[in-house]
XYZ file of C-alpha atoms in Angstrom:
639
model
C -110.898 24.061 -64.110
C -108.408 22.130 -61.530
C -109.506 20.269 -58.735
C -109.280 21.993 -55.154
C -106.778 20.201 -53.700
C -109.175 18.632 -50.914
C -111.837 17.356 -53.981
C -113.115 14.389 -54.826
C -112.716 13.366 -58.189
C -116.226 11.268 -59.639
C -115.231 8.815 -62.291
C -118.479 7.616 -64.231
C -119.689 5.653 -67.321
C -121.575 8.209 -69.856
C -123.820 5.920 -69.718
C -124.457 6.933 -66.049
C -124.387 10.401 -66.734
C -127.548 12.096 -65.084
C -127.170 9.555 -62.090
C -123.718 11.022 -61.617
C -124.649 14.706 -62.265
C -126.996 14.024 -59.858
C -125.326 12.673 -57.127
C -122.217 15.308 -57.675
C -125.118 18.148 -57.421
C -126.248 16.663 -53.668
C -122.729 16.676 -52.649
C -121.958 19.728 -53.326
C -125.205 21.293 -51.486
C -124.174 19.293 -48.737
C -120.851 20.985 -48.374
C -118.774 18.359 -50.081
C -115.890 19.323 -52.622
C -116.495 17.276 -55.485
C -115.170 17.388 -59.243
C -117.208 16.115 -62.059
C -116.231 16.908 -65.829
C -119.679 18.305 -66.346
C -119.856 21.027 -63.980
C -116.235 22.012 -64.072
C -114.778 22.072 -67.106
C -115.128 25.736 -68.663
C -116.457 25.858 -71.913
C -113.027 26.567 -74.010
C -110.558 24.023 -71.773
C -109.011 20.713 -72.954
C -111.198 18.155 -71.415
C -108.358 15.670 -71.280
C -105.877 17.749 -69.852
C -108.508 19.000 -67.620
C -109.543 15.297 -66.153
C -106.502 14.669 -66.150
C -105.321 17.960 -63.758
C -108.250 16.610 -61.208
C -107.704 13.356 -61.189
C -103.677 14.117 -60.375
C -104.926 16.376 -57.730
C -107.616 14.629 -56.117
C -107.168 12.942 -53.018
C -109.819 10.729 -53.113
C -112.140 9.259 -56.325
C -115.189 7.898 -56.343
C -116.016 5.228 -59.077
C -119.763 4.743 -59.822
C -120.241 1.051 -60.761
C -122.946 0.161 -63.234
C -122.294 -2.848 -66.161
C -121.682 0.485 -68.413
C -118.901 1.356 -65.968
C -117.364 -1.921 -65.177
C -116.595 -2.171 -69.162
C -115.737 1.231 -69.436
C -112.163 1.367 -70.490
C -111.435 4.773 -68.990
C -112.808 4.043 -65.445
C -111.287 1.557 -65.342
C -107.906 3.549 -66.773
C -108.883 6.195 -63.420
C -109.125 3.030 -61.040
C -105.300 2.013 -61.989
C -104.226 5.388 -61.707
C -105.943 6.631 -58.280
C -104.750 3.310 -57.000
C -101.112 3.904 -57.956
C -100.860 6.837 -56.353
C -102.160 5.429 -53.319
C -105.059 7.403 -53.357
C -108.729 6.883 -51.881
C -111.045 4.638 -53.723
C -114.782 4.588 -52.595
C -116.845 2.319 -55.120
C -120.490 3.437 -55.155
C -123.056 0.938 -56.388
C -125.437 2.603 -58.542
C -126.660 -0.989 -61.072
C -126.697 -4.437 -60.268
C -122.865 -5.305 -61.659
C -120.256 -7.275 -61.359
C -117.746 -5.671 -58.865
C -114.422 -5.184 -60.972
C -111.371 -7.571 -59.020
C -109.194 -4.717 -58.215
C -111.921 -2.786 -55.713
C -113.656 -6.341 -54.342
C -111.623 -5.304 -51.001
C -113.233 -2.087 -50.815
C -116.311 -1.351 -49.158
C -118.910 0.296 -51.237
C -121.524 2.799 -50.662
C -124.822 1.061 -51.976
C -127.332 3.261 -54.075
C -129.142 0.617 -55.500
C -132.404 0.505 -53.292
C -132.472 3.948 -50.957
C -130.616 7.101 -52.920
C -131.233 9.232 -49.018
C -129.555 6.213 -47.238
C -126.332 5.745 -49.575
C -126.118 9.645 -49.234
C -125.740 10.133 -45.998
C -123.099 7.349 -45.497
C -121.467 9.167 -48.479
C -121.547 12.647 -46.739
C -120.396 11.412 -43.465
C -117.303 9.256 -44.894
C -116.813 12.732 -46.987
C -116.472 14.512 -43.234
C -119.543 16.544 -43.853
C -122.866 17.012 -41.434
C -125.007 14.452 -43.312
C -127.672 16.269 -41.155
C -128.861 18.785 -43.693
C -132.189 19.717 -45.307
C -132.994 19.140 -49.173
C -135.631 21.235 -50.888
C -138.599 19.070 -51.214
C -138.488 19.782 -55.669
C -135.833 20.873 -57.065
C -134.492 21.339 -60.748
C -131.025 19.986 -61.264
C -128.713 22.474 -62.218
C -127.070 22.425 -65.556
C -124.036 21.118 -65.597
C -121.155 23.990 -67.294
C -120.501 22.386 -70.758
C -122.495 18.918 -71.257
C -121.356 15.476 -72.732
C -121.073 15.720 -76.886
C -123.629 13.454 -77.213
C -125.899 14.879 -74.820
C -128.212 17.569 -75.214
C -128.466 20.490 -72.879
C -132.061 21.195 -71.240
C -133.387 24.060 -70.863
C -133.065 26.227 -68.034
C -136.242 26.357 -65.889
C -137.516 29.376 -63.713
C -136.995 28.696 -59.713
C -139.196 30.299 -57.681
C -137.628 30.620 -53.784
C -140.447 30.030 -50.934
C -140.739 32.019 -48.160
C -138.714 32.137 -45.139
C -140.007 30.654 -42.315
C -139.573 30.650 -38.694
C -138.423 27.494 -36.529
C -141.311 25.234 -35.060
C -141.489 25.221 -31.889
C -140.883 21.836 -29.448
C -142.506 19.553 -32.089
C -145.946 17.619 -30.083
C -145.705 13.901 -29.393
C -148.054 12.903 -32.297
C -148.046 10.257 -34.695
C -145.083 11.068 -37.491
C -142.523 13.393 -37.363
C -142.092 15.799 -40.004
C -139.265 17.328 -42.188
C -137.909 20.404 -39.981
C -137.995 23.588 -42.120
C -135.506 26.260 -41.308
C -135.053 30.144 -41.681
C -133.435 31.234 -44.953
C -129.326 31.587 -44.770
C -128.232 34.648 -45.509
C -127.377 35.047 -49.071
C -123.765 34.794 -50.389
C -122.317 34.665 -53.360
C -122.582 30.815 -54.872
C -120.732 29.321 -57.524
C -122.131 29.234 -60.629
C -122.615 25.251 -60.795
C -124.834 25.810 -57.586
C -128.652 26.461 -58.005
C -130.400 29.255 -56.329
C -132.544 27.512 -54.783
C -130.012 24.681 -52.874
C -130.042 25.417 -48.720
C -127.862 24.054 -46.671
C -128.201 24.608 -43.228
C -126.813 23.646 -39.886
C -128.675 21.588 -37.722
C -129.716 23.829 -34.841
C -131.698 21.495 -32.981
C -130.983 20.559 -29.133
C -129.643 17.706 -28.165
C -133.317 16.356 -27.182
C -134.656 17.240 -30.598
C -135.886 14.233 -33.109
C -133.711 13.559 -35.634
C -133.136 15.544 -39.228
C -134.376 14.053 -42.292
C -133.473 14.299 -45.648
C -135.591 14.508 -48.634
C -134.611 12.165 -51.610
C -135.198 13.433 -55.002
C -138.467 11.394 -56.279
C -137.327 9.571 -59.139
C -139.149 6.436 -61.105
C -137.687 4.076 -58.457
C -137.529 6.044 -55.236
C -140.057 8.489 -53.332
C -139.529 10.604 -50.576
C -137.697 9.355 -47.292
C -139.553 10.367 -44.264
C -138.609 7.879 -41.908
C -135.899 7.920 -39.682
C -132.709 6.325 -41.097
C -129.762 4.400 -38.747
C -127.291 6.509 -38.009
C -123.999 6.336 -40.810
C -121.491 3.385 -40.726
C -117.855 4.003 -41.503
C -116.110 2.914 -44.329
C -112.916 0.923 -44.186
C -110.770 0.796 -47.853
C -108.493 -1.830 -47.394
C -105.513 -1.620 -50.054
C -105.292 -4.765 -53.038
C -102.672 -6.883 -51.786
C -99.922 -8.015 -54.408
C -100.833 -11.607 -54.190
C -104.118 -10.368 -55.147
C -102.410 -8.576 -58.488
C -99.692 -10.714 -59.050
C -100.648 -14.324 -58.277
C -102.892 -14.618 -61.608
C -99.358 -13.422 -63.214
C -97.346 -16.065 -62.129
C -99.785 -18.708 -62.878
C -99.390 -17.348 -66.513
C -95.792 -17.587 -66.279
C -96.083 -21.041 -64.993
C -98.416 -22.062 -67.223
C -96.221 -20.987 -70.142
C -93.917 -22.844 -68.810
C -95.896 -26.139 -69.356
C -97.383 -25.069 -72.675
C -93.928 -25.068 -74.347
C -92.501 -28.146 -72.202
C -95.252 -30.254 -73.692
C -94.993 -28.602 -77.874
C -91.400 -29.063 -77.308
C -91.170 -32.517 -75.730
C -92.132 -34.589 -78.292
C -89.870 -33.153 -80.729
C -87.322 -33.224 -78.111
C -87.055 -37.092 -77.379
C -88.192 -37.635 -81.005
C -84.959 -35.752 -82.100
C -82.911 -37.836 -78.947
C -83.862 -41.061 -80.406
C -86.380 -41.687 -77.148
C -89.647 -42.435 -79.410
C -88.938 -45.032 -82.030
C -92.674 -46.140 -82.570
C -92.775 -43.618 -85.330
C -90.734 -43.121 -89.221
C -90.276 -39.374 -90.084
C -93.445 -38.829 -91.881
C -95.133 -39.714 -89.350
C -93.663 -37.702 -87.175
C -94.216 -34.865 -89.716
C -97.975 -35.540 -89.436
C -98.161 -35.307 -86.041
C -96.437 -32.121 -85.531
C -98.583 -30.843 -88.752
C -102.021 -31.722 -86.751
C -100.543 -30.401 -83.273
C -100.017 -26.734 -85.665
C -103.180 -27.094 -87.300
C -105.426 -26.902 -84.120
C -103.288 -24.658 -82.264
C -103.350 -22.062 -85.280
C -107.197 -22.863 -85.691
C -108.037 -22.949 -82.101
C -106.062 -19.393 -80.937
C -109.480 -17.080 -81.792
C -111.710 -19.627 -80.376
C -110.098 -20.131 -76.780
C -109.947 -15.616 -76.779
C -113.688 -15.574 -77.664
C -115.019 -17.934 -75.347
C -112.730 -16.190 -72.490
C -114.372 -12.699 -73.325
C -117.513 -14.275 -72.822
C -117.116 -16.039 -69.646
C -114.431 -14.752 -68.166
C -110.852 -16.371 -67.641
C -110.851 -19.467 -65.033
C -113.703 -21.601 -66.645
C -111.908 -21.629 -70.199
C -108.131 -22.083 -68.779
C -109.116 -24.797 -66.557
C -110.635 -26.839 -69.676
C -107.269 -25.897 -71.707
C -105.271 -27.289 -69.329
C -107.597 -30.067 -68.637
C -107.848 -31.637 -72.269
C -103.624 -31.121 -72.968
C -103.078 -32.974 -69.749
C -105.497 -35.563 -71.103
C -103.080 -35.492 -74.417
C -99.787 -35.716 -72.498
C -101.147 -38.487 -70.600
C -102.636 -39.895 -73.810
C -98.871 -39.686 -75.343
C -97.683 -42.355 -72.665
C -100.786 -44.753 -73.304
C -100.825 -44.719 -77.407
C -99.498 -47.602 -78.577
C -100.329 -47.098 -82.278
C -98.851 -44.497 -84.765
C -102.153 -43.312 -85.474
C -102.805 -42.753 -81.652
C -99.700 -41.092 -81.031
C -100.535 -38.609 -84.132
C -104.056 -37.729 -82.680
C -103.144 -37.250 -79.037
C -100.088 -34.252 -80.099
C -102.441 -32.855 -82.671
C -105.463 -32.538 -79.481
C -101.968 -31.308 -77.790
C -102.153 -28.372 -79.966
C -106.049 -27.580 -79.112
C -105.158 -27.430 -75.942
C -102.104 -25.297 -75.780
C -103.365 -22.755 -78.244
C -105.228 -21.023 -75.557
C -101.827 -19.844 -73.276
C -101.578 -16.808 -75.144
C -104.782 -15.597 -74.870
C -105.620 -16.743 -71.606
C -102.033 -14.835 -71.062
C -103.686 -11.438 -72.278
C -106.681 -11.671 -70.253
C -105.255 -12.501 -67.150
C -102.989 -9.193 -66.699
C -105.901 -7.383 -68.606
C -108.334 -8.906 -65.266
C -106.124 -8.218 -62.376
C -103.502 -5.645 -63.096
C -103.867 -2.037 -63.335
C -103.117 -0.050 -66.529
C -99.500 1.137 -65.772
C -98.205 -2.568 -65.098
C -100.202 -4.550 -67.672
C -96.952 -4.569 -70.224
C -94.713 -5.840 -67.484
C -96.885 -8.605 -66.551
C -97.077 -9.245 -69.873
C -93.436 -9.822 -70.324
C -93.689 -11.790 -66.575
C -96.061 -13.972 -68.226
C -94.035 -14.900 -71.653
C -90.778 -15.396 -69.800
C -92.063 -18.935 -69.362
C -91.784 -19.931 -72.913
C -87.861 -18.982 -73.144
C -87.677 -20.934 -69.874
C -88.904 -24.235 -70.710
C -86.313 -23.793 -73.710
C -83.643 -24.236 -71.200
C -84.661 -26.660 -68.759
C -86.888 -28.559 -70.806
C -84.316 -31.105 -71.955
C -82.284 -31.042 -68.319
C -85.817 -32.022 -66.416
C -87.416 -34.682 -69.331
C -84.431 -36.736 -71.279
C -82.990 -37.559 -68.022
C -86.076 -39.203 -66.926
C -86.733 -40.909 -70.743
C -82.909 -42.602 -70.383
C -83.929 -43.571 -66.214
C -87.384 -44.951 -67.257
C -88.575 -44.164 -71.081
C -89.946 -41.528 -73.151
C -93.806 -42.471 -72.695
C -92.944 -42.280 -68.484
C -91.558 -38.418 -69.511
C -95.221 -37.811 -71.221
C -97.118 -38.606 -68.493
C -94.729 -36.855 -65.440
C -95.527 -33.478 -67.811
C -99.252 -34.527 -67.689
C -99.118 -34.924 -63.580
C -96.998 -31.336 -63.747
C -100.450 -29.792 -65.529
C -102.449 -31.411 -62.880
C -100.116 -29.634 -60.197
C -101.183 -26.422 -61.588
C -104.618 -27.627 -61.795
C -104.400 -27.676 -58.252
C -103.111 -24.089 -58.226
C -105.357 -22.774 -60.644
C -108.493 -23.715 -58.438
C -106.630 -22.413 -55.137
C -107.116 -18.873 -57.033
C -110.775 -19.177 -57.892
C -111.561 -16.286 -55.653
C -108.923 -14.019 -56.618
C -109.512 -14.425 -60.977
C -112.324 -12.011 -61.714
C -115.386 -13.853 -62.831
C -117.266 -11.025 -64.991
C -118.007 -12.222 -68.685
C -118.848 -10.277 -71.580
C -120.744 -6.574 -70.444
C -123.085 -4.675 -72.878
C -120.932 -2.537 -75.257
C -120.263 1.153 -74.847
C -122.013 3.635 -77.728
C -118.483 4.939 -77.479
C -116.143 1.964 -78.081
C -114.500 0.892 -81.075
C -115.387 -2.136 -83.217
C -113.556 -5.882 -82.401
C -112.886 -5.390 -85.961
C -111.114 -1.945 -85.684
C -108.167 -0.741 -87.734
C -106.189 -0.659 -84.974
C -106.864 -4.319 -84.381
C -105.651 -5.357 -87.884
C -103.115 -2.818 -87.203
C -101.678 -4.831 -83.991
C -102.024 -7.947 -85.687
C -99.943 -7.318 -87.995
C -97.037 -5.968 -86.806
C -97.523 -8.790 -84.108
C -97.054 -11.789 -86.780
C -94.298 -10.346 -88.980
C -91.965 -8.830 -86.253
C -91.988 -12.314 -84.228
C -90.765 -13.981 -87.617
C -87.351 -13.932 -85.512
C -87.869 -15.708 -83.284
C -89.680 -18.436 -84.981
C -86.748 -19.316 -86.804
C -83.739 -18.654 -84.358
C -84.003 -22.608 -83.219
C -83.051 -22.886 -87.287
C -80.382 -20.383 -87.412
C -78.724 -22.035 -84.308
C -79.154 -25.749 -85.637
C -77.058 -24.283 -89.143
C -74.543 -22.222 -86.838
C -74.001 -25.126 -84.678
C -73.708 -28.030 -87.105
C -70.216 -28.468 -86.558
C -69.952 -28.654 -83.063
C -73.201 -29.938 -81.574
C -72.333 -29.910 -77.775
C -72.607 -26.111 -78.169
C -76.094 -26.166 -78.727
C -76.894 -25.830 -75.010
C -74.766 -22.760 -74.621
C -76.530 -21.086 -77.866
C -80.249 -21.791 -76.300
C -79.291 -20.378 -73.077
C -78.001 -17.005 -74.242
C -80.714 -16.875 -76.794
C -83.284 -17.581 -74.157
C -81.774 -14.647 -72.035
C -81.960 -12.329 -74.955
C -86.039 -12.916 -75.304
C -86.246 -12.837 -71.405
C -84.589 -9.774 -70.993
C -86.208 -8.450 -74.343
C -89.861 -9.472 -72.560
C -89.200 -7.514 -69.753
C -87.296 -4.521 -70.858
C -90.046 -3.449 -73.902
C -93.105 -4.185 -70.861
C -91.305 -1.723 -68.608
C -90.755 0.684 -71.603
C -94.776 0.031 -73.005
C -95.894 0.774 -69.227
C -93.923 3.941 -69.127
C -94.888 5.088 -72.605
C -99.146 4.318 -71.432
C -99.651 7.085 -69.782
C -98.059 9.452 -71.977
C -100.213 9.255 -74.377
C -97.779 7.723 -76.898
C -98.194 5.003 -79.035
C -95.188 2.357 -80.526
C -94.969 3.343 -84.048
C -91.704 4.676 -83.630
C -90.121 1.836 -81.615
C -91.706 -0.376 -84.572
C -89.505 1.499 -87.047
C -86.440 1.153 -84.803
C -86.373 -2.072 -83.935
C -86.961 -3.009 -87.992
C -83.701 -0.894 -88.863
C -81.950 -2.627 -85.781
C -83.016 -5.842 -87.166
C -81.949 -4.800 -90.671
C -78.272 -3.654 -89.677
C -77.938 -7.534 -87.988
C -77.918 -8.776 -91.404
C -74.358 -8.216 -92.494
C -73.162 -9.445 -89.189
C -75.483 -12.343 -89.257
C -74.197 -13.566 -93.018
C -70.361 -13.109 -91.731
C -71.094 -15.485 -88.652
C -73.297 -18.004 -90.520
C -70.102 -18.205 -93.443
C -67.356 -18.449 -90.798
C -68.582 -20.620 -88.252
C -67.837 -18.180 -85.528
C -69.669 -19.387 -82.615
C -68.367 -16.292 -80.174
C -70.177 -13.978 -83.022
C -73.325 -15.659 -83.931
C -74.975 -16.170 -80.469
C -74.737 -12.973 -79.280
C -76.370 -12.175 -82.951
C -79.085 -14.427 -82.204
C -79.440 -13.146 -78.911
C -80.321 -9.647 -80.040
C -82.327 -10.980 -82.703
C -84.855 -12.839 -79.974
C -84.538 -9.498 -78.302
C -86.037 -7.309 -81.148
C -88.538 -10.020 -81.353
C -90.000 -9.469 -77.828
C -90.038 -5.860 -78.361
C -92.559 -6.643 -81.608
C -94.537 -9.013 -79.609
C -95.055 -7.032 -76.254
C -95.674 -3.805 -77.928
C -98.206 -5.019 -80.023
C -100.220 -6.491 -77.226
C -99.623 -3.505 -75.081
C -101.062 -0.916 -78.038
C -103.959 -3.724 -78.616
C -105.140 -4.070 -75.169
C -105.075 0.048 -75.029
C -106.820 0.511 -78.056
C -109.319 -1.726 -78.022
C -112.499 -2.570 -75.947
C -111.435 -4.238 -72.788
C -114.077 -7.237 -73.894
C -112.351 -8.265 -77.281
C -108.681 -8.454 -75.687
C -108.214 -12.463 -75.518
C -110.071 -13.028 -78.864
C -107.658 -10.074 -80.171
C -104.422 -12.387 -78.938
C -106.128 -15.031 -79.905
C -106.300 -13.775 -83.696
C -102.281 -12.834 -83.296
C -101.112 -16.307 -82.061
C -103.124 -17.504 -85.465
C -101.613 -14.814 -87.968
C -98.172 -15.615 -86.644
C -98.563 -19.116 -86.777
C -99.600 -19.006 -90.172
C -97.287 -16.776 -91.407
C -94.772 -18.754 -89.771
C -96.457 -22.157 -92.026
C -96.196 -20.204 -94.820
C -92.610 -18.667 -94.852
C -91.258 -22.053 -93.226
C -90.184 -24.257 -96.115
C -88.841 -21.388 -98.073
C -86.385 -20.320 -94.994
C -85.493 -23.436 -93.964
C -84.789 -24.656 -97.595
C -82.162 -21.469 -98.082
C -80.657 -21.652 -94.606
C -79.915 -25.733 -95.138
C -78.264 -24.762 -98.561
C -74.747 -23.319 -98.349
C -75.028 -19.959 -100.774
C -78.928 -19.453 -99.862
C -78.411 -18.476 -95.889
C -77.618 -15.002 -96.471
C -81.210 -14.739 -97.985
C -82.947 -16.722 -95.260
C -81.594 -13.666 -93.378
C -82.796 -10.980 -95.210
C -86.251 -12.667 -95.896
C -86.437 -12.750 -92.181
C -84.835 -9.511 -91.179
C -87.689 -7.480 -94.122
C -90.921 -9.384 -92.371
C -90.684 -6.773 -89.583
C -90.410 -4.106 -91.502
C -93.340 -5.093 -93.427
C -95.517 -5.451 -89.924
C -94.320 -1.672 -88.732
C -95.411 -0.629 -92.250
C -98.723 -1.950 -91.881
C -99.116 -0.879 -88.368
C -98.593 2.820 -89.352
C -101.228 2.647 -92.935
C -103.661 0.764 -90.723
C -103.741 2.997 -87.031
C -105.905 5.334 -86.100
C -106.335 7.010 -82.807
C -110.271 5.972 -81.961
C -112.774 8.181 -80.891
C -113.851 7.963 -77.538
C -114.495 9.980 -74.440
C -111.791 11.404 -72.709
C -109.719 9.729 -70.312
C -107.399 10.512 -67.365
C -104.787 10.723 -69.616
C -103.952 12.821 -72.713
C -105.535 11.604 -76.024
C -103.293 8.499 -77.401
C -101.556 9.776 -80.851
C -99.614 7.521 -83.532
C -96.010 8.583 -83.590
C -94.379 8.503 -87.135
């Protein structure tokens, strides 16, 4: 059954379900238009579509908050959408939780200690008389069609008392009592109501003592009988975009630095700047710094599931500044090895500290798009990462460039702490009866597609090197249109992933697509590579880093959907490793064909049939979990 168009729509935990059918039941005797799915939906309607009528036509939304609900990944689902359509958010405290980031700003109505109290604030911010009378016992109505995992009681007999007449001018003796009035006329109820529920007007003269209500007695609370202080008003201030977006940009930034320090050692290495160390060396170095960032990916995700996303970023950041500093001060080979491979430790936790970030403090519809926001860095420190550090290695040397990107890290230290307040500090909550396992199908499932459709862009720094071989002062051009290609590929698939959310409709398709796009490149690709043709191979690449950033954001955006909120980072975690060992493994063989004049064209196939192999593996492995509903229609795999 649809909302009235005045209602307010309760979004709950299950977990919290009696507390809510409670609360729903005193707001309606009160006069209040509420919707709750288990008094309104008729037995026979689509609960989905049904939530999802209400929720559209709801005005206002109430979100009970309880450690159940703050992990809940559908109240949290009808928190982004209510607060994209600008509507009314009024957070009511039932548990000791911690307060999700997005409604901080809002006032809450606190249930915790005195049910009566939080009630009547309720019922006036609702702009009903919080003045009426309660029966003294009452048995809860049944809600229309229950929970599936929840039994239905019972009905038990209610037996009305009599009517009775007004009291007179009550005596000036210790105690007030509870004011009964004459029975309201009867009139047809509706059918969620009980009998035995009167609600009143308060008749009393001005001089009269006040109207009490009668709490339900429950474990924790007994009767109120005492008068209360009179309602205060609530004030819902909206979530500013700083608030949102600032976490967003620190990814970006951060990004940013994680590639600038992978790539600079490589970079002056390759320029002739670090002459301390012979090629094998240099080999070793830049196997430890892969090593530990492959091995560390999972480990920096679990840890940030557990206790949240400042504590863990700020070490990150803490011990590669340490390395990039420690780059500068080695002044042994087998230094210089150990501080890139501690590098890698470092660094390997920007992708999952990445995921958790937009997870944390954006809402449901603009999680892709931040995404995308927050990998843009990584194409960006391709570009200016040579005009910002070989410039200072010619002015002063290459160990002065290693420690200017360590004081850069320390910079965004300093910004990182500035947003303490705003990055939400809730770890790890209990998990839901309802969610799916961290080890779900649809986790192996994003994984995979996630490491073989990036192969791309792995090896596009390869295909450029072999394209540009004969005229080297073109390499700058090739990294700058390649870069714009992943930018705009970052940022195109997040707008696409946040449109496609809310529909209901998952990326197995697009998977498919993009594979056959990547497929009909080949030809093209093995013309340019035999011909030299620079004015045909970049724009090749180009697309090529664009298909890639369609695999990579549409993974994470299915991943974060399908899974439990509280795996996310270890589940990006897990993709930066099976990338970067796919990557180990397929390395040698690709780079081995593309240096060798006949074997290029099947470097490019090899690379171009990884994707499809990820989009296969995506569609065996899916499956659309079971959960309760949410506010939008039940997610389905498209073929």
């Amino acid at each position: 059954m649809a909302a009235e168009p005045q209602a307010t729509f309760v979004s709950y935990s299950r977990d919290d379900s009696d507390f809510a059918l409670r609360l729903a039941e005193d707001l309606k005797s009160a006069g209040a238009t509420v919707w709750l799915d288990q008094l309104d939906i008729k037995p026979g309607e689509r609960w989905a579509r049904s939530v999802q009528d209400a929720l559209t036509a709801s005005p206002r939304i109430l979100v009970i908050l309880s450690p159940s609900s703050v992990d809940s990944t559908n109240v949290d689902d009808e928190i982004s959408f209510a607060l994209e359509e600008h509507k009314t958010v009024i957070p009511v405290l039932y548990r000791e939780c911690k307060i999700p980031f997005r409604l901080r700003p809002y006032q809450h109505v606190d249930f915790r200690t005195d049910y009566a109290r939080g009630l009547r604030i309720l019922l006036s911010n609702l702009a009903v008389n919080p003045n009426v009378e309660l029966p003294r016992q009452q048995t809860p109505p049944q809600p229309i069609i229950e929970p599936p995992h929840r039994q239905p009681e019972a009905p038990k007999p209610v037996h009305e008392e009599p009517a009775t007449k007004p009291k007179p001018e009550p005596k000036p003796e210790p105690k007030p009592k509870a004011i009964k009035k004459n029975k309201p006329e009867q009139s047809p109820a509706p059918s969620f109501i009980a009998p035995n529920y009167k609600i009143t007007p308060d008749p009393l003269p001005p001089q009269a003592p006040p109207v009490h209500i009668e709490a339900k007695p429950t474990p924790t609370n007994i009767p109120v009988t005492t008068p209360s202080p009179p309602p205060q008003e609530i004030t819902l201030p909206s979530t500013s975009a700083f608030q949102q977006w600032a976490p967003c940009v620190a990814m970006l930034l951060l990004t940013f630095l994680s590639y600038s320090g992978r790539n600079i050692f490589s970079l002056l290495y390759s320029g002739f700047f670090v002459d301390d160390l012979t090629s094998e060396q240099q080999g070793l170095a830049l196997l430890g710094f892969s090593i530990l960032y492959m091995l560390a990916s999972p480990f920096w995700g679990l840890w940030m599931d557990r206790a949240g996303l400042w504590l863990p970023t700020l070490s990150a950041i803490v011990i590669w500044s340490l390395a990039l500093a420690s780059h500068g001060l080695s002044q042994s080979p087998t230094r210089l090895i150990l501080a890139h491979s501690i590098l890698g430790l470092g660094i390997a936790a920007t992708v999952p500290a990445a995921v958790k970030a937009v997870v944390d403090t954006l809402p449901a519809t603009r999680r892709a798009v931040g995404l995308g926001i927050a990998y843009t860095g990584g194409p960006l420190a391709t570009v200016f990462a040579a005009p910002i550090f070989i410039p200072i290695a010619i002015r002063f040397s290459w160990r002065f460039a290693c420690t200017f990107a360590a004081l850069l890290s320390i910079v965004w230290i300093i910004f990182w702490l500035m947003l303490r307040a705003t990055i939400s500090q809730s770890g790890s909550s209990p998990p839901q009866a309802t969610e799916e396992s961290r080890w779900a199908r649809n986790f192996f499932a994003n994984v995979a597609v996630y490491s073989f459709g990036a192969i791309p862009v792995a090896f596009v720094f390869s295909y450029s090197a072999r394209i540009a071989s004969i005229r080297i002062e073109s390499r700058s051009f090739i990294f700058w249109l390649t870069s714009a290609g992943l930018i705009a590929g970052y940022l195109f698939f997040g707008k696409l992933a946040d449109h496609l959310q809310p529909r209901g409709t998952r990326p197995g398709l697009i998977f498919f697509i993009l594979s056959i796009a990547g497929l009909l490149l080949v030809p093209l690709q093995m013309t340019a590579l035999r011909s030299y043709r620079l004015d045909m191979a970049v724009p090749l690449l180009a697309c090529q880093m664009f298909l890639g950033a369609g695999f990579i954001i549409m993974a994470l955006s299915d991943g974060i959907a399908m899974l439990p909120r509280r795996h996310t980072a270890f589940f990006a975690g897990v993709c930066t490793f099976a990338w970067a060992l796919i990557t180990a493994i397929t390395s040698p063989t690709i780079t081995r064909l593309l240096n060798l004049g006949e074997g290029g064209p099947s470097a490019f196939v090899i690379v171009a049939v990884l994707p499809l192999l990820g989009a296969i593996l995506w569609r065996v492995l899916s499956t659309t979990p079971t959960a309760h509903p949410s506010p939008f229609p039940t997610q389905k795999a498209s073929t």
